[in-house]
Short mmCIF file of C-alpha atoms and ligand atoms in Angstrom, two decimals:
data_model
loop_
_atom_site.label_atom_id
_atom_site.label_comp_id
_atom_site.label_asym_id
_atom_site.label_seq_id
_atom_site.Cartn_x
_atom_site.Cartn_y
_atom_site.Cartn_z
CA MET A 246 0.07 -0.02 -0.07
CA SER A 247 1.23 3.46 -0.63
CA ASN A 248 1.28 6.29 1.76
CA VAL A 249 -0.84 8.60 -0.50
CA LYS A 250 -4.49 7.74 -0.62
CA GLU A 251 -5.15 6.78 -4.25
CA ASN A 252 -8.22 6.42 -6.35
CA LEU A 253 -8.91 2.74 -7.26
CA ALA A 254 -8.49 3.61 -10.83
CA THR A 255 -4.94 4.63 -10.10
CA SER A 256 -4.49 1.44 -8.11
CA LEU A 257 -5.42 -0.58 -11.08
CA ILE A 258 -2.21 0.64 -12.76
CA THR A 259 0.16 0.99 -9.72
CA ALA A 260 -0.69 -2.10 -7.62
CA SER A 261 1.09 -4.89 -9.34
CA THR A 262 4.48 -3.16 -9.33
CA ARG A 263 4.10 -1.02 -6.02
CA GLY A 264 7.59 -0.49 -4.72
CA ASN A 265 8.89 -3.44 -6.41
CA TYR A 266 10.02 -2.75 -10.06
CA GLU A 267 12.17 -5.59 -11.50
CA GLN A 268 15.52 -4.82 -10.01
CA LYS A 269 18.04 -5.64 -12.86
CA THR A 270 16.37 -3.55 -15.64
CA GLY A 271 13.58 -1.51 -14.06
CA ALA A 272 11.02 -3.19 -16.54
CA VAL A 273 7.65 -1.56 -15.98
CA ASN A 274 5.74 -4.89 -16.25
CA VAL A 275 6.06 -7.60 -13.81
CA PRO A 276 8.29 -10.22 -15.43
CA ILE A 277 6.70 -13.57 -16.27
CA TYR A 278 8.60 -16.05 -14.01
CA LEU A 279 8.57 -19.31 -15.89
CA SER A 280 10.02 -21.61 -13.33
CA SER A 281 8.55 -24.47 -11.55
CA THR A 282 11.32 -24.60 -8.84
CA TYR A 283 13.95 -22.34 -7.18
CA HIS A 284 17.46 -22.79 -6.31
CA GLN A 285 18.15 -22.43 -2.69
CA GLU A 286 21.51 -20.54 -1.83
CA SER A 287 21.81 -22.00 1.62
CA PHE A 288 21.65 -25.50 3.01
CA ASP A 289 19.37 -24.73 6.00
CA SER A 290 17.51 -21.39 5.21
CA PHE A 291 15.34 -21.27 2.11
CA GLY A 292 14.48 -18.14 -0.04
CA PRO A 293 10.88 -16.73 -0.41
CA TYR A 294 10.03 -19.19 -3.14
CA ASP A 295 10.44 -22.84 -3.25
CA TYR A 296 8.04 -24.41 -5.81
CA SER A 297 5.52 -22.64 -8.12
CA ARG A 298 2.47 -24.36 -6.89
CA SER A 299 3.14 -22.75 -3.43
CA GLY A 300 4.13 -19.32 -4.84
CA ASN A 301 5.34 -17.83 -8.01
CA PRO A 302 6.54 -14.15 -8.24
CA THR A 303 4.29 -13.30 -11.26
CA ARG A 304 1.25 -14.86 -9.53
CA ASP A 305 2.23 -13.07 -6.29
CA ALA A 306 2.16 -9.62 -7.94
CA LEU A 307 -1.25 -10.50 -9.22
CA GLU A 308 -2.45 -11.67 -5.77
CA LYS A 309 -1.25 -8.59 -4.09
CA THR A 310 -2.91 -6.56 -6.68
CA ILE A 311 -6.42 -8.05 -6.24
CA ALA A 312 -5.99 -8.10 -2.48
CA GLU A 313 -5.31 -4.29 -2.51
CA LEU A 314 -8.16 -3.59 -4.97
CA GLU A 315 -10.56 -5.49 -2.77
CA GLY A 316 -9.36 -3.90 0.54
CA GLY A 317 -8.36 -7.46 1.67
CA THR A 318 -5.15 -8.84 3.26
CA ARG A 319 -4.66 -11.99 1.17
CA GLY A 320 -5.42 -12.56 -2.65
CA PHE A 321 -5.31 -15.93 -4.38
CA ALA A 322 -5.26 -16.71 -8.15
CA PHE A 323 -6.73 -19.89 -9.43
CA ALA A 324 -6.95 -21.65 -12.80
CA SER A 325 -10.53 -20.53 -13.24
CA GLY A 326 -13.39 -18.77 -11.50
CA ILE A 327 -14.87 -22.16 -10.69
CA ALA A 328 -11.54 -23.30 -9.30
CA ALA A 329 -11.67 -20.25 -7.04
CA ILE A 330 -15.20 -20.92 -6.08
CA SER A 331 -14.78 -24.76 -5.34
CA SER A 332 -11.43 -24.08 -3.57
CA ALA A 333 -13.23 -21.67 -1.17
CA LEU A 334 -16.02 -24.04 -0.69
CA MET A 335 -13.41 -26.62 0.42
CA LEU A 336 -13.20 -24.75 3.59
CA LEU A 337 -16.40 -26.63 4.52
CA SER A 338 -16.40 -30.14 6.20
CA SER A 339 -18.63 -33.01 6.17
CA GLY A 340 -21.81 -32.33 7.98
CA ASP A 341 -21.77 -28.59 7.15
CA HIS A 342 -24.66 -26.81 5.43
CA ILE A 343 -24.58 -23.77 2.90
CA VAL A 344 -27.37 -21.42 2.04
CA VAL A 345 -27.06 -20.37 -1.60
CA THR A 346 -28.82 -17.73 -3.81
CA GLU A 347 -31.32 -19.23 -6.16
CA GLU A 348 -29.81 -16.88 -8.88
CA VAL A 349 -26.37 -18.64 -9.00
CA TYR A 350 -23.88 -19.04 -11.83
CA GLY A 351 -24.59 -22.41 -13.51
CA GLY A 352 -21.22 -23.97 -12.78
CA THR A 353 -21.57 -23.03 -9.14
CA TYR A 354 -24.92 -24.67 -9.07
CA ARG A 355 -23.49 -27.78 -10.40
CA PHE A 356 -20.56 -27.97 -8.01
CA ILE A 357 -22.74 -27.29 -4.95
CA THR A 358 -25.59 -29.76 -6.06
CA GLU A 359 -23.48 -32.54 -7.60
CA VAL A 360 -20.00 -32.49 -6.02
CA LEU A 361 -20.37 -31.18 -2.47
CA PRO A 362 -23.20 -33.63 -1.40
CA ARG A 363 -20.76 -36.55 -2.26
CA PHE A 364 -18.55 -35.06 0.71
CA GLY A 365 -21.42 -34.78 3.10
CA ILE A 366 -22.11 -31.06 2.52
CA ASP A 367 -25.68 -29.99 2.21
CA TYR A 368 -27.24 -27.04 0.70
CA THR A 369 -30.45 -24.95 0.55
CA PHE A 370 -31.36 -22.50 -2.13
CA ALA A 371 -33.21 -19.21 -1.14
CA ASP A 372 -34.50 -16.13 -2.75
CA PHE A 373 -31.79 -13.57 -1.79
CA THR A 374 -33.87 -10.55 -2.74
CA ASN A 375 -35.85 -11.53 0.42
CA ALA A 376 -33.72 -11.61 3.66
CA GLU A 377 -36.41 -13.43 5.51
CA ALA A 378 -36.25 -16.24 3.07
CA VAL A 379 -32.53 -16.41 3.58
CA GLU A 380 -32.88 -16.44 7.41
CA GLN A 381 -35.51 -19.31 7.18
CA ALA A 382 -33.04 -21.36 5.28
CA ILE A 383 -30.26 -21.16 7.81
CA ARG A 384 -29.92 -24.32 10.08
CA PRO A 385 -27.71 -24.99 13.04
CA ASN A 386 -25.01 -26.45 10.82
CA THR A 387 -24.97 -23.74 8.28
CA GLN A 388 -21.36 -22.55 7.81
CA VAL A 389 -21.53 -20.45 4.69
CA ILE A 390 -24.00 -17.99 3.08
CA TYR A 391 -23.25 -17.71 -0.61
CA ILE A 392 -24.20 -14.37 -2.42
CA GLU A 393 -24.03 -13.26 -6.12
CA THR A 394 -25.06 -9.69 -6.77
CA PRO A 395 -25.91 -8.43 -9.31
CA ALA A 396 -26.87 -12.16 -10.17
CA ASN A 397 -26.69 -14.08 -13.17
CA PRO A 398 -28.61 -13.89 -15.58
CA ARG A 399 -31.56 -11.66 -14.30
CA LEU A 400 -29.44 -9.24 -12.51
CA GLY A 401 -31.06 -9.77 -9.10
CA ILE A 402 -29.73 -7.61 -6.24
CA THR A 403 -29.00 -8.88 -2.77
CA ASP A 404 -28.73 -6.50 0.03
CA ILE A 405 -25.16 -7.42 1.20
CA GLU A 406 -25.35 -5.72 4.55
CA ALA A 407 -28.46 -7.41 5.51
CA ILE A 408 -27.14 -10.87 4.58
CA VAL A 409 -23.93 -10.14 6.39
CA ALA A 410 -25.83 -9.12 9.44
CA LEU A 411 -27.81 -12.50 9.25
CA ALA A 412 -24.64 -14.35 8.79
CA LYS A 413 -22.89 -12.75 11.75
CA ALA A 414 -25.88 -13.51 14.08
CA ASN A 415 -25.77 -17.09 13.03
CA ASP A 416 -21.99 -17.47 13.16
CA CYS A 417 -21.73 -18.16 9.37
CA LEU A 418 -19.20 -16.92 6.90
CA THR A 419 -20.36 -14.99 3.72
CA PHE A 420 -18.83 -15.62 0.24
CA LEU A 421 -19.73 -13.17 -2.54
CA ASP A 422 -19.11 -13.65 -6.36
CA ASN A 423 -18.20 -10.18 -7.44
CA THR A 424 -17.66 -10.96 -11.13
CA PHE A 425 -20.20 -8.59 -12.56
CA MET A 426 -19.02 -5.43 -10.62
CA THR A 427 -15.36 -5.87 -9.95
CA PRO A 428 -13.70 -4.17 -7.09
CA LEU A 429 -14.00 -1.03 -8.99
CA TYR A 430 -17.67 -0.89 -8.68
CA GLN A 431 -18.34 -2.86 -5.46
CA ARG A 432 -16.25 -3.77 -2.48
CA PRO A 433 -17.95 -6.50 -0.62
CA LEU A 434 -15.09 -6.80 2.13
CA ASP A 435 -15.88 -3.28 3.18
CA LEU A 436 -19.52 -4.45 3.96
CA GLY A 437 -18.36 -7.22 6.08
CA VAL A 438 -18.14 -10.15 3.54
CA ASP A 439 -15.57 -12.74 4.32
CA ILE A 440 -14.39 -13.95 1.06
CA VAL A 441 -14.74 -12.26 -2.32
CA LEU A 442 -14.68 -14.41 -5.43
CA HIS A 443 -14.09 -13.65 -9.11
CA SER A 444 -14.22 -15.22 -12.45
CA ALA A 445 -11.36 -13.04 -13.72
CA THR A 446 -12.00 -14.48 -17.14
CA LYS A 447 -14.55 -11.68 -17.55
CA PHE A 448 -14.14 -7.91 -16.82
CA LEU A 449 -10.89 -8.28 -14.75
CA SER A 450 -8.93 -9.74 -17.79
CA GLY A 451 -11.25 -8.20 -20.23
CA HIS A 452 -10.01 -9.47 -23.63
CA SER A 453 -11.72 -12.98 -23.85
CA ASP A 454 -8.14 -14.47 -23.91
CA ILE A 455 -7.74 -16.38 -20.58
CA VAL A 456 -9.63 -18.21 -17.94
CA ALA A 457 -8.86 -17.35 -14.52
CA GLY A 458 -10.29 -16.90 -10.94
CA LEU A 459 -9.50 -14.82 -7.95
CA ALA A 460 -10.32 -14.98 -4.23
CA VAL A 461 -9.88 -12.39 -1.54
CA THR A 462 -9.90 -12.54 2.25
CA LYS A 463 -9.69 -9.73 4.72
CA ASP A 464 -9.31 -11.88 7.90
CA GLU A 465 -5.61 -13.13 8.22
CA GLU A 466 -6.65 -16.44 9.73
CA LEU A 467 -9.17 -17.11 7.01
CA GLY A 468 -6.48 -16.07 4.42
CA LYS A 469 -4.09 -18.66 5.90
CA ARG A 470 -6.82 -21.38 5.63
CA LEU A 471 -7.57 -20.67 2.09
CA GLY A 472 -3.82 -20.33 1.22
CA PHE A 473 -3.58 -23.92 2.70
CA ILE A 474 -6.43 -25.15 0.46
CA GLN A 475 -4.91 -23.29 -2.70
CA ASN A 476 -1.65 -25.08 -2.09
CA SER A 477 -3.31 -28.50 -1.14
CA PHE A 478 -5.82 -28.66 -3.95
CA GLY A 479 -3.40 -27.02 -6.34
CA ALA A 480 -5.65 -25.26 -8.92
CA ILE A 481 -3.44 -22.41 -9.26
CA LEU A 482 -3.18 -19.98 -12.09
CA GLY A 483 -0.06 -20.18 -14.29
CA ALA A 484 2.61 -17.39 -14.63
CA GLN A 485 1.72 -16.46 -18.14
CA ASP A 486 -1.91 -16.13 -17.41
CA SER A 487 -1.30 -14.22 -14.22
CA PHE A 488 0.87 -11.70 -16.23
CA SER A 489 -2.15 -11.31 -18.76
CA LEU A 490 -4.47 -10.80 -16.14
CA ILE A 491 -2.36 -8.05 -14.53
CA GLN A 492 -2.27 -6.24 -17.86
CA GLY A 493 -6.16 -6.68 -18.23
CA ILE A 494 -6.67 -5.16 -14.83
CA LYS A 495 -4.66 -2.01 -15.80
CA THR A 496 -7.14 -1.05 -18.52
CA MET A 497 -10.16 -2.16 -16.74
CA GLY A 498 -11.18 1.37 -15.60
CA ALA A 499 -11.24 2.78 -19.12
CA ARG A 500 -12.97 -0.26 -20.34
CA LEU A 501 -15.66 -0.59 -17.71
CA ALA A 502 -16.38 3.26 -17.89
CA GLN A 503 -17.15 3.08 -21.56
CA SER A 504 -18.98 -0.21 -21.45
CA THR A 505 -21.16 0.98 -18.72
CA GLU A 506 -22.26 4.14 -20.35
CA ALA A 507 -23.00 2.18 -23.43
CA ALA A 508 -25.07 -0.25 -21.40
CA GLN A 509 -27.10 2.47 -19.93
CA LYS A 510 -28.07 3.77 -23.42
CA LEU A 511 -28.78 0.46 -24.78
CA ALA A 512 -30.98 -0.49 -21.61
CA THR A 513 -33.00 2.74 -22.26
CA TYR A 514 -33.28 1.88 -26.01
CA LEU A 515 -34.51 -1.69 -25.27
CA THR A 516 -37.06 -0.39 -22.64
CA ASN A 517 -38.72 1.71 -25.46
CA HIS A 518 -38.76 -1.12 -27.95
CA PRO A 519 -42.24 -2.74 -28.47
CA LEU A 520 -40.99 -6.41 -29.02
CA VAL A 521 -38.89 -6.32 -25.71
CA GLU A 522 -41.03 -7.44 -22.91
CA GLU A 523 -38.68 -6.70 -20.07
CA VAL A 524 -35.33 -5.15 -19.49
CA LEU A 525 -33.19 -6.24 -16.53
CA TYR A 526 -30.53 -3.72 -15.68
CA PRO A 527 -29.54 -2.40 -12.41
CA GLY A 528 -29.06 1.17 -13.99
CA LEU A 529 -32.78 1.40 -14.75
CA SER A 530 -34.94 2.89 -11.82
CA THR A 531 -37.59 0.25 -12.54
CA HIS A 532 -35.09 -2.56 -11.88
CA PRO A 533 -35.96 -4.51 -8.70
CA GLY A 534 -33.35 -3.61 -6.16
CA TYR A 535 -32.23 -0.59 -7.99
CA GLU A 536 -31.87 1.48 -4.69
CA ILE A 537 -30.21 -1.17 -2.73
CA HIS A 538 -27.62 -1.63 -5.71
CA ALA A 539 -27.17 2.21 -5.94
CA ARG A 540 -26.32 2.18 -2.07
CA GLN A 541 -23.74 -0.74 -2.31
CA ALA A 542 -22.13 -0.24 -5.53
CA LYS A 543 -20.63 2.67 -7.68
CA SER A 544 -22.26 1.59 -11.02
CA PRO A 545 -24.87 -0.58 -12.73
CA GLY A 546 -22.05 -2.28 -14.78
CA ALA A 547 -21.98 -3.43 -18.30
CA VAL A 548 -24.22 -6.58 -18.30
CA LEU A 549 -28.07 -6.42 -19.09
CA SER A 550 -30.60 -9.02 -19.86
CA PHE A 551 -33.87 -8.69 -21.62
CA GLN A 552 -36.85 -10.72 -22.41
CA LEU A 553 -38.27 -11.39 -26.06
CA PRO A 554 -41.65 -13.08 -26.35
CA ASN A 555 -40.35 -16.56 -26.86
CA ARG A 556 -37.72 -18.93 -28.46
CA ASP A 557 -38.62 -18.12 -32.12
CA THR A 558 -38.25 -14.37 -31.75
CA ALA A 559 -34.99 -14.83 -29.65
CA LYS A 560 -33.67 -17.20 -32.27
CA ALA A 561 -34.49 -14.78 -35.18
CA PHE A 562 -32.91 -11.87 -33.10
CA VAL A 563 -29.66 -13.77 -32.52
CA GLU A 564 -29.40 -14.93 -36.08
CA SER A 565 -29.78 -11.42 -37.39
CA LEU A 566 -27.62 -9.62 -35.11
CA GLN A 567 -24.15 -8.79 -36.76
CA ILE A 568 -21.70 -7.14 -34.51
CA PRO A 569 -21.73 -9.07 -31.18
CA VAL A 570 -20.33 -12.42 -30.85
CA PHE A 571 -22.89 -15.04 -29.87
CA ALA A 572 -21.15 -17.03 -27.00
CA VAL A 573 -20.95 -17.97 -23.36
CA SER A 574 -18.96 -15.54 -21.18
CA LEU A 575 -19.00 -11.85 -20.71
CA GLY A 576 -16.87 -8.87 -19.88
CA GLY A 577 -14.74 -8.66 -23.07
CA VAL A 578 -13.71 -5.94 -25.30
CA GLU A 579 -16.13 -7.44 -27.92
CA SER A 580 -19.91 -7.32 -27.00
CA ILE A 581 -21.03 -10.87 -26.11
CA LEU A 582 -24.74 -11.98 -26.54
CA SER A 583 -25.65 -15.07 -24.77
CA TYR A 584 -28.74 -17.36 -24.43
CA PRO A 585 -28.75 -18.54 -20.78
CA ALA A 586 -31.32 -21.27 -21.09
CA THR A 587 -28.76 -23.44 -23.29
CA MET A 588 -25.41 -21.66 -22.37
CA SER A 589 -24.44 -20.38 -18.96
CA HIS A 590 -27.48 -22.05 -17.17
CA ALA A 591 -27.66 -25.27 -19.12
CA ALA A 592 -26.42 -27.06 -15.98
CA ILE A 593 -29.61 -26.23 -14.26
CA PRO A 594 -32.56 -28.43 -15.08
CA LYS A 595 -35.34 -26.87 -17.02
CA VAL A 596 -37.99 -26.80 -14.31
CA GLU A 597 -35.53 -25.23 -11.86
CA ARG A 598 -34.61 -22.87 -14.66
CA GLU A 599 -38.12 -21.72 -15.37
CA LYS A 600 -38.70 -21.07 -11.59
CA ARG A 601 -35.67 -18.85 -11.69
CA GLY A 602 -37.14 -16.86 -14.57
CA ILE A 603 -34.53 -18.10 -17.15
CA THR A 604 -37.08 -18.58 -19.87
CA ASP A 605 -36.66 -19.39 -23.50
CA GLY A 606 -37.03 -15.67 -24.48
CA LEU A 607 -34.37 -14.43 -22.08
CA LEU A 608 -31.22 -12.99 -23.63
CA ARG A 609 -28.07 -11.71 -21.80
CA PHE A 610 -25.86 -9.05 -23.22
CA SER A 611 -22.47 -8.01 -22.16
CA VAL A 612 -21.51 -4.61 -23.64
CA GLY A 613 -17.98 -4.20 -25.14
CA LEU A 614 -16.19 -1.43 -26.56
CA GLU A 615 -17.78 -1.08 -29.97
CA HIS A 616 -19.43 2.37 -30.74
CA ILE A 617 -22.79 2.41 -29.07
CA ASP A 618 -24.49 3.99 -32.11
CA ASP A 619 -23.45 0.91 -34.19
CA LEU A 620 -24.65 -1.38 -31.44
CA ILE A 621 -27.94 0.25 -31.34
CA ALA A 622 -28.35 0.24 -35.11
CA ASP A 623 -27.55 -3.49 -35.15
CA PHE A 624 -30.04 -4.19 -32.40
CA ASP A 625 -32.65 -2.18 -34.19
CA GLN A 626 -32.40 -4.13 -37.51
CA ALA A 627 -32.27 -7.50 -35.77
CA LEU A 628 -35.46 -6.63 -33.53
CA THR A 629 -37.25 -5.47 -36.73
CA ILE A 630 -36.64 -9.00 -38.25
CA ALA A 631 -37.69 -10.71 -34.95
CA SER A 632 -40.88 -8.63 -34.89
CA ASN A 633 -41.76 -9.90 -38.45
CA ILE A 634 -41.26 -13.41 -37.22
CA LYS A 635 -43.73 -12.75 -34.50
CA GLN A 636 -46.36 -11.51 -36.74
CA LYS A 637 -45.82 -14.30 -39.22
CA VAL A 638 -46.32 -17.01 -36.57
CA GLY A 639 -49.13 -14.93 -35.23
CA ILE A 640 -48.11 -15.15 -31.61
C1 LIG B 297 -17.94 -17.11 -15.45
C2 LIG B 297 -18.52 -17.12 -14.15
C3 LIG B 297 -18.02 -17.90 -13.23
C4 LIG B 297 -17.12 -19.03 -13.47
O1 LIG B 297 -15.69 -18.65 -13.81
P1 LIG B 297 -14.90 -19.38 -14.80
O2 LIG B 297 -13.76 -18.42 -14.97
O3 LIG B 297 -15.69 -19.69 -16.12
O4 LIG B 297 -14.52 -20.73 -14.15
C5 LIG B 297 -18.52 -17.70 -11.86
N1 LIG B 297 -19.52 -16.75 -11.67
C6 LIG B 297 -19.80 -15.99 -12.54
C7 LIG B 297 -20.75 -14.82 -12.12
C8 LIG B 297 -19.48 -15.99 -13.82
O5 LIG B 297 -19.93 -15.05 -14.76
#
């Protein structure tokens, strides 16, 4: 940490090298240390690194960066977001119980419902937009309350402080998946959350080039426990990807600012389009939880979802759109359109999906860095084609 109080936008640039430029050359970027092992100069006292699963200087720079950005004490880099999430959940033991938000990332749902029960760890899903429902789901053996806000894909908002208060009253830890906001827009540790998790595959890296995950703790003791799991389970991020992620984080402020401004315009455009039945975006004052989100986060972010009448109109729209890529994932420089029912949430059975409002007309859009006028023009022509389909089939 520096002595001067910086804005986070500055820390995005300075955190990875703070006070520690590479000594031989003064290189402005953290070197990529491609070494699995480290020569020890002395027979009986070892240097700071011994083996790269346990610690690597490039990964270290990244881990310090994310810890600083989230206001935590320890950061951990993993091979994927799911590796970060599942490693954190390995803090649980057989006989424990976890309360999870109903609106959870598909891969997290899969891990919690299909892997954890094999180790005797039980779960209950609850509607996290309703603190009472969360409270009712807590049992004597509940150890973790798992939050995602804004959540995926309907951008549901959880009141972080309300859930943290419940967790503290019941001696539970809170984990929060902060992928959609990044530390630039939301800092859960400041609100009392115990572990912040990220799919750094998304906004943090920002270029759809790597798969990576991060976790941050505030409490030193919990940090030690998670560090032990990281080393024991071994799902670490490699040095090259750690370097890419450090570079991605440096441009995140500029990327997010532009994409968020564009997302707000696109959300307004969609709200006014007759074919669009519903627009879900935390930047719209009509969005459920709008005020809670405005209180706990600095910005609505660059992801929105919207509802077309049915599968046929969604298909026509997707097939007519020209600029965005049609793919899973989000948070890239390219706009990414996805169809949660068969993509990010395919791991959730159809009945459960529909209960959660992930219908066959729902599309999710991650706004990239293309010119917003071009994106809106593209949406406009594709929605016109989809509207014609609707008329033709007479629905
Ligand atoms: C993508 C994503 C994940 C999973 O991360 P991976 O890097 O794909 O393993 C977890 N949570 C959210 C909210 C995501 O969008």
